[in-house]
Amino acid sequence: MRKVLIRVAALAAAVTAVAAPAVPTTAVAAQALSFRPLSYNTNGYNWGGYAATGSGFTSVSASWTEPNAVCNSTNDLYAPWVGIDGYGSSTVEQTGVATDCSSGSPVNQAWYEMYPASPVYLSLSSYPVSAGDHITASVTYAGSSRYTLKLTDSTRGWTYSTTKSLSAQRTSAEVIIESPTGSYPKFGTLSFTSATVNGSPLGSYGPVALDPSANGVYEARTSALGSGGTSFTDTYLHQ
């Protein structure tokens, strides 16, 4: 059965971070905003999805179809991602696809982040992502404080992989939607599938279920785990 939902809060949404490495001028405008570790609160916002907790996590992977998001405002920014750490620790090793509405229209862009380092957004021309694309993301511990972050868009036929070093605790693994601004676009229902942790179904770890909320209003709802603990949905409710 699904665990009792834990309400969560993010660290300050308006984060001033060092700019990410140079990318095309058509890239998302909100690149300075980091997708950050979770900060606990009984009535907050930021993460939706599932977080497995414990120790010694070495891999996490999941797939999804990129939603057709509709912007509510230019403040809307969110991303589905997979990662290790961040739930009760000060680092996150993560990769996914961010959707930014700062231009007035949704822009999807692949990215990875080794927080507290700045997010790195991939070239829109070399690694394009559109609504309806099938995405698979994974983070794997490669030993000696190294992590391999891999993102594949099988619809477009590209894969990006990089290995980065970071001293981290490996005390959680997540499949998440997150809004650094606390403002989600209308993304409908996002379905995560093939979600695994350390090569086993996400559900086998008894993960914590998370619903993002702001000012006491739920912004999205996370479903119970299905398909043997490897799938679930996040459904948009409110900005």
Short mmCIF file of N, CA and C in Angstrom, two decimals, residues 95-212:
data_model
loop_
_atom_site.label_atom_id
_atom_site.label_comp_id
_atom_site.label_asym_id
_atom_site.label_seq_id
_atom_site.Cartn_x
_atom_site.Cartn_y
_atom_site.Cartn_z
N THR A 95 19.33 14.04 -13.55
CA THR A 95 19.19 14.40 -14.96
C THR A 95 17.74 14.24 -15.38
N GLY A 96 17.31 15.06 -16.34
CA GLY A 96 15.93 15.01 -16.82
C GLY A 96 15.70 16.06 -17.90
N VAL A 97 14.46 16.49 -18.02
CA VAL A 97 14.07 17.49 -19.03
C VAL A 97 13.32 18.62 -18.34
N ALA A 98 13.82 19.82 -18.45
CA ALA A 98 13.17 20.99 -17.87
C ALA A 98 12.24 21.64 -18.89
N THR A 99 11.08 22.11 -18.41
CA THR A 99 10.16 22.88 -19.23
C THR A 99 10.05 24.27 -18.63
N ASP A 100 10.44 25.29 -19.41
CA ASP A 100 10.51 26.67 -18.93
C ASP A 100 9.53 27.54 -19.71
N CYS A 101 8.77 28.38 -19.00
CA CYS A 101 7.76 29.24 -19.62
C CYS A 101 8.14 30.72 -19.59
N SER A 102 9.38 31.03 -19.27
CA SER A 102 9.76 32.43 -19.09
C SER A 102 9.64 33.25 -20.38
N SER A 103 9.64 32.58 -21.53
CA SER A 103 9.47 33.28 -22.80
C SER A 103 8.01 33.47 -23.16
N GLY A 104 7.11 32.87 -22.37
CA GLY A 104 5.69 32.93 -22.66
C GLY A 104 5.17 31.65 -23.29
N SER A 105 6.08 30.83 -23.81
CA SER A 105 5.74 29.54 -24.39
C SER A 105 6.64 28.48 -23.78
N PRO A 106 6.17 27.23 -23.69
CA PRO A 106 6.99 26.19 -23.08
C PRO A 106 8.20 25.84 -23.94
N VAL A 107 9.36 25.78 -23.32
CA VAL A 107 10.59 25.34 -23.98
C VAL A 107 11.12 24.14 -23.21
N ASN A 108 11.26 23.01 -23.89
CA ASN A 108 11.78 21.80 -23.27
C ASN A 108 13.27 21.69 -23.53
N GLN A 109 14.04 21.42 -22.47
CA GLN A 109 15.48 21.32 -22.64
C GLN A 109 16.07 20.26 -21.70
N ALA A 110 16.86 19.37 -22.27
CA ALA A 110 17.53 18.34 -21.49
C ALA A 110 18.60 18.98 -20.62
N TRP A 111 18.81 18.42 -19.42
CA TRP A 111 19.79 18.99 -18.50
C TRP A 111 20.27 17.92 -17.52
N TYR A 112 21.38 18.23 -16.87
CA TYR A 112 21.81 17.44 -15.72
C TYR A 112 22.37 18.40 -14.69
N GLU A 113 22.49 17.91 -13.48
CA GLU A 113 22.97 18.78 -12.40
C GLU A 113 23.66 17.93 -11.33
N MET A 114 24.81 18.41 -10.92
CA MET A 114 25.54 17.80 -9.80
C MET A 114 25.55 18.84 -8.68
N TYR A 115 24.36 19.07 -8.10
CA TYR A 115 24.20 20.10 -7.09
C TYR A 115 25.12 19.82 -5.90
N PRO A 116 25.87 20.86 -5.41
CA PRO A 116 25.63 22.29 -5.55
C PRO A 116 26.24 22.97 -6.77
N ALA A 117 26.83 22.24 -7.70
CA ALA A 117 27.27 22.87 -8.95
C ALA A 117 26.04 23.33 -9.73
N SER A 118 26.23 24.28 -10.62
CA SER A 118 25.12 24.82 -11.41
C SER A 118 24.57 23.79 -12.38
N PRO A 119 23.30 23.91 -12.76
CA PRO A 119 22.74 23.01 -13.78
C PRO A 119 23.43 23.21 -15.12
N VAL A 120 23.51 22.14 -15.88
CA VAL A 120 24.09 22.19 -17.23
C VAL A 120 22.99 21.82 -18.22
N TYR A 121 22.63 22.75 -19.09
CA TYR A 121 21.59 22.53 -20.09
C TYR A 121 22.23 22.12 -21.41
N LEU A 122 21.68 21.09 -22.05
CA LEU A 122 22.23 20.59 -23.29
C LEU A 122 21.77 21.43 -24.47
N SER A 123 22.56 21.40 -25.53
CA SER A 123 22.26 22.16 -26.74
C SER A 123 20.90 21.78 -27.30
N LEU A 124 20.08 22.78 -27.56
CA LEU A 124 18.75 22.54 -28.13
C LEU A 124 18.84 21.96 -29.53
N SER A 125 19.87 22.30 -30.28
CA SER A 125 20.00 21.81 -31.64
C SER A 125 20.53 20.37 -31.68
N SER A 126 21.44 20.03 -30.77
CA SER A 126 22.02 18.69 -30.76
C SER A 126 21.17 17.69 -29.99
N TYR A 127 20.43 18.18 -28.97
CA TYR A 127 19.63 17.30 -28.11
C TYR A 127 18.21 17.86 -27.96
N PRO A 128 17.47 17.94 -29.06
CA PRO A 128 16.12 18.51 -28.99
C PRO A 128 15.15 17.58 -28.28
N VAL A 129 14.18 18.18 -27.59
CA VAL A 129 13.10 17.43 -26.94
C VAL A 129 11.78 18.13 -27.23
N SER A 130 10.80 17.38 -27.66
CA SER A 130 9.46 17.91 -27.91
C SER A 130 8.44 17.10 -27.14
N ALA A 131 7.27 17.70 -26.93
CA ALA A 131 6.17 16.98 -26.30
C ALA A 131 5.88 15.71 -27.10
N GLY A 132 5.66 14.62 -26.39
CA GLY A 132 5.39 13.35 -27.03
C GLY A 132 6.62 12.46 -27.18
N ASP A 133 7.81 13.02 -26.93
CA ASP A 133 9.03 12.23 -27.03
C ASP A 133 9.14 11.25 -25.87
N HIS A 134 9.70 10.08 -26.14
CA HIS A 134 9.92 9.07 -25.09
C HIS A 134 11.32 9.26 -24.51
N ILE A 135 11.38 9.52 -23.21
CA ILE A 135 12.62 9.84 -22.52
C ILE A 135 12.97 8.73 -21.53
N THR A 136 14.24 8.35 -21.47
CA THR A 136 14.74 7.45 -20.43
C THR A 136 15.94 8.13 -19.77
N ALA A 137 15.92 8.18 -18.43
CA ALA A 137 16.98 8.84 -17.69
C ALA A 137 17.54 7.89 -16.64
N SER A 138 18.84 8.00 -16.39
CA SER A 138 19.45 7.17 -15.36
C SER A 138 20.64 7.89 -14.73
N VAL A 139 20.88 7.57 -13.46
CA VAL A 139 22.07 8.01 -12.74
C VAL A 139 22.68 6.77 -12.11
N THR A 140 23.98 6.56 -12.34
CA THR A 140 24.65 5.35 -11.87
C THR A 140 25.95 5.72 -11.16
N TYR A 141 26.14 5.19 -9.98
CA TYR A 141 27.39 5.40 -9.26
C TYR A 141 28.47 4.54 -9.90
N ALA A 142 29.56 5.19 -10.33
CA ALA A 142 30.63 4.51 -11.05
C ALA A 142 31.84 4.22 -10.18
N GLY A 143 31.73 4.49 -8.87
CA GLY A 143 32.84 4.26 -7.96
C GLY A 143 33.75 5.46 -7.85
N SER A 144 34.47 5.54 -6.75
CA SER A 144 35.46 6.62 -6.54
C SER A 144 34.83 8.00 -6.69
N SER A 145 33.63 8.19 -6.11
CA SER A 145 32.91 9.46 -6.12
C SER A 145 32.52 9.92 -7.52
N ARG A 146 32.42 8.99 -8.48
CA ARG A 146 32.03 9.34 -9.84
C ARG A 146 30.62 8.84 -10.14
N TYR A 147 29.88 9.64 -10.90
CA TYR A 147 28.51 9.32 -11.27
C TYR A 147 28.33 9.49 -12.78
N THR A 148 27.69 8.51 -13.40
CA THR A 148 27.36 8.60 -14.82
C THR A 148 25.90 8.97 -14.97
N LEU A 149 25.65 10.07 -15.65
CA LEU A 149 24.30 10.57 -15.89
C LEU A 149 23.98 10.37 -17.37
N LYS A 150 22.88 9.69 -17.64
CA LYS A 150 22.55 9.32 -19.01
C LYS A 150 21.11 9.69 -19.32
N LEU A 151 20.90 10.28 -20.49
CA LEU A 151 19.57 10.70 -20.93
C LEU A 151 19.41 10.28 -22.39
N THR A 152 18.29 9.62 -22.69
CA THR A 152 18.02 9.16 -24.04
C THR A 152 16.65 9.64 -24.50
N ASP A 153 16.59 10.20 -25.70
CA ASP A 153 15.33 10.53 -26.36
C ASP A 153 15.21 9.56 -27.53
N SER A 154 14.50 8.45 -27.31
CA SER A 154 14.42 7.42 -28.35
C SER A 154 13.58 7.87 -29.54
N THR A 155 12.70 8.84 -29.34
CA THR A 155 11.90 9.38 -30.44
C THR A 155 12.79 10.14 -31.41
N ARG A 156 13.72 10.91 -30.86
CA ARG A 156 14.63 11.72 -31.68
C ARG A 156 15.90 10.96 -32.07
N GLY A 157 16.18 9.86 -31.35
CA GLY A 157 17.33 9.05 -31.68
C GLY A 157 18.65 9.54 -31.13
N TRP A 158 18.63 10.23 -29.98
CA TRP A 158 19.90 10.67 -29.39
C TRP A 158 20.04 10.17 -27.96
N THR A 159 21.29 10.04 -27.53
CA THR A 159 21.64 9.70 -26.16
C THR A 159 22.78 10.61 -25.72
N TYR A 160 22.67 11.13 -24.51
CA TYR A 160 23.75 11.93 -23.93
C TYR A 160 24.19 11.26 -22.64
N SER A 161 25.50 11.11 -22.45
CA SER A 161 26.03 10.50 -21.24
C SER A 161 27.27 11.27 -20.80
N THR A 162 27.37 11.49 -19.50
CA THR A 162 28.55 12.16 -18.95
C THR A 162 28.85 11.57 -17.58
N THR A 163 30.12 11.57 -17.21
CA THR A 163 30.53 11.08 -15.89
C THR A 163 31.19 12.22 -15.13
N LYS A 164 30.68 12.50 -13.94
CA LYS A 164 31.14 13.62 -13.13
C LYS A 164 31.49 13.12 -11.72
N SER A 165 32.36 13.88 -11.06
CA SER A 165 32.79 13.51 -9.70
C SER A 165 32.13 14.42 -8.67
N LEU A 166 31.72 13.81 -7.56
CA LEU A 166 31.12 14.55 -6.46
C LEU A 166 31.17 13.68 -5.21
N SER A 167 31.57 14.27 -4.10
CA SER A 167 31.52 13.56 -2.83
C SER A 167 30.09 13.61 -2.30
N ALA A 168 29.43 12.46 -2.22
CA ALA A 168 28.01 12.41 -1.87
C ALA A 168 27.74 11.21 -0.98
N GLN A 169 26.58 11.23 -0.31
CA GLN A 169 26.27 10.21 0.68
C GLN A 169 25.59 8.98 0.11
N ARG A 170 24.87 9.12 -0.99
CA ARG A 170 24.10 8.03 -1.62
C ARG A 170 23.08 7.42 -0.66
N THR A 171 22.34 8.34 0.03
CA THR A 171 21.36 7.90 1.03
C THR A 171 19.92 7.97 0.55
N SER A 172 19.70 8.32 -0.71
CA SER A 172 18.35 8.31 -1.28
C SER A 172 18.44 8.17 -2.78
N ALA A 173 17.33 7.75 -3.39
CA ALA A 173 17.21 7.68 -4.84
C ALA A 173 15.79 8.05 -5.19
N GLU A 174 15.61 8.88 -6.23
CA GLU A 174 14.30 9.48 -6.49
C GLU A 174 13.89 9.41 -7.96
N VAL A 175 12.58 9.38 -8.17
CA VAL A 175 11.95 9.65 -9.46
C VAL A 175 10.95 10.75 -9.17
N ILE A 176 11.15 11.93 -9.75
CA ILE A 176 10.56 13.16 -9.22
C ILE A 176 10.08 14.10 -10.32
N ILE A 177 9.05 14.90 -10.00
CA ILE A 177 8.81 16.16 -10.71
C ILE A 177 9.12 17.28 -9.73
N GLU A 178 9.68 18.37 -10.23
CA GLU A 178 10.08 19.47 -9.35
C GLU A 178 9.91 20.80 -10.05
N SER A 179 9.48 21.81 -9.29
CA SER A 179 9.43 23.18 -9.78
C SER A 179 10.27 24.06 -8.85
N PRO A 180 11.43 24.54 -9.30
CA PRO A 180 12.24 25.44 -8.48
C PRO A 180 11.52 26.74 -8.13
N THR A 181 10.59 27.17 -8.99
CA THR A 181 9.84 28.40 -8.74
C THR A 181 8.56 28.15 -7.95
N GLY A 182 8.23 26.87 -7.71
CA GLY A 182 6.97 26.55 -7.05
C GLY A 182 5.77 26.85 -7.92
N SER A 183 5.99 26.85 -9.24
CA SER A 183 4.93 27.21 -10.19
C SER A 183 4.97 26.25 -11.36
N TYR A 184 3.98 25.34 -11.42
CA TYR A 184 3.94 24.32 -12.46
C TYR A 184 3.10 24.77 -13.65
N PRO A 185 3.54 24.48 -14.88
CA PRO A 185 2.64 24.64 -16.02
C PRO A 185 1.60 23.52 -16.01
N LYS A 186 0.57 23.65 -16.80
CA LYS A 186 -0.43 22.59 -16.92
C LYS A 186 0.18 21.47 -17.76
N PHE A 187 0.62 20.41 -17.08
CA PHE A 187 1.27 19.32 -17.81
C PHE A 187 0.38 18.09 -17.94
N GLY A 188 -0.85 18.17 -17.44
CA GLY A 188 -1.75 17.03 -17.55
C GLY A 188 -1.33 15.91 -16.62
N THR A 189 -1.20 14.72 -17.15
CA THR A 189 -0.73 13.57 -16.37
C THR A 189 0.56 13.05 -16.96
N LEU A 190 1.58 12.99 -16.14
CA LEU A 190 2.88 12.48 -16.55
C LEU A 190 3.03 11.07 -15.98
N SER A 191 3.30 10.09 -16.84
CA SER A 191 3.42 8.70 -16.43
C SER A 191 4.88 8.26 -16.41
N PHE A 192 5.38 7.90 -15.24
CA PHE A 192 6.70 7.31 -15.12
C PHE A 192 6.56 5.79 -15.25
N THR A 193 7.44 5.17 -16.01
CA THR A 193 7.44 3.72 -16.17
C THR A 193 8.86 3.19 -15.99
N SER A 194 8.97 1.88 -15.82
CA SER A 194 10.28 1.20 -15.71
C SER A 194 11.17 1.84 -14.66
N ALA A 195 10.56 2.26 -13.55
CA ALA A 195 11.31 2.92 -12.48
C ALA A 195 12.00 1.88 -11.61
N THR A 196 13.32 1.92 -11.59
CA THR A 196 14.10 0.97 -10.80
C THR A 196 15.14 1.68 -9.96
N VAL A 197 15.49 1.07 -8.86
CA VAL A 197 16.55 1.54 -7.98
C VAL A 197 17.47 0.36 -7.69
N ASN A 198 18.75 0.54 -7.91
CA ASN A 198 19.72 -0.55 -7.75
C ASN A 198 19.30 -1.80 -8.53
N GLY A 199 18.65 -1.59 -9.67
CA GLY A 199 18.24 -2.69 -10.54
C GLY A 199 16.97 -3.40 -10.12
N SER A 200 16.36 -2.98 -9.02
CA SER A 200 15.12 -3.58 -8.53
C SER A 200 13.98 -2.58 -8.66
N PRO A 201 12.72 -3.04 -8.64
CA PRO A 201 11.59 -2.11 -8.73
C PRO A 201 11.66 -1.04 -7.64
N LEU A 202 11.35 0.18 -8.02
CA LEU A 202 11.33 1.29 -7.06
C LEU A 202 10.49 0.93 -5.84
N GLY A 203 9.35 0.28 -6.06
CA GLY A 203 8.44 -0.04 -4.97
C GLY A 203 9.01 -1.01 -3.95
N SER A 204 10.03 -1.78 -4.31
CA SER A 204 10.60 -2.75 -3.38
C SER A 204 11.33 -2.08 -2.22
N TYR A 205 11.59 -0.77 -2.34
CA TYR A 205 12.27 -0.03 -1.28
C TYR A 205 11.30 0.69 -0.34
N GLY A 206 9.99 0.50 -0.54
CA GLY A 206 9.02 1.19 0.30
C GLY A 206 9.21 2.68 0.26
N PRO A 207 9.28 3.29 -0.93
CA PRO A 207 9.62 4.71 -1.04
C PRO A 207 8.55 5.63 -0.47
N VAL A 208 8.98 6.82 -0.10
CA VAL A 208 8.08 7.86 0.39
C VAL A 208 7.39 8.53 -0.80
N ALA A 209 6.06 8.67 -0.72
CA ALA A 209 5.30 9.36 -1.77
C ALA A 209 5.22 10.85 -1.45
N LEU A 210 5.39 11.68 -2.44
CA LEU A 210 5.45 13.13 -2.26
C LEU A 210 4.47 13.83 -3.19
N ASP A 211 3.71 14.78 -2.66
CA ASP A 211 2.82 15.63 -3.44
C ASP A 211 3.30 17.07 -3.32
N PRO A 212 3.60 17.76 -4.42
CA PRO A 212 4.00 19.17 -4.31
C PRO A 212 2.81 20.04 -3.95
#
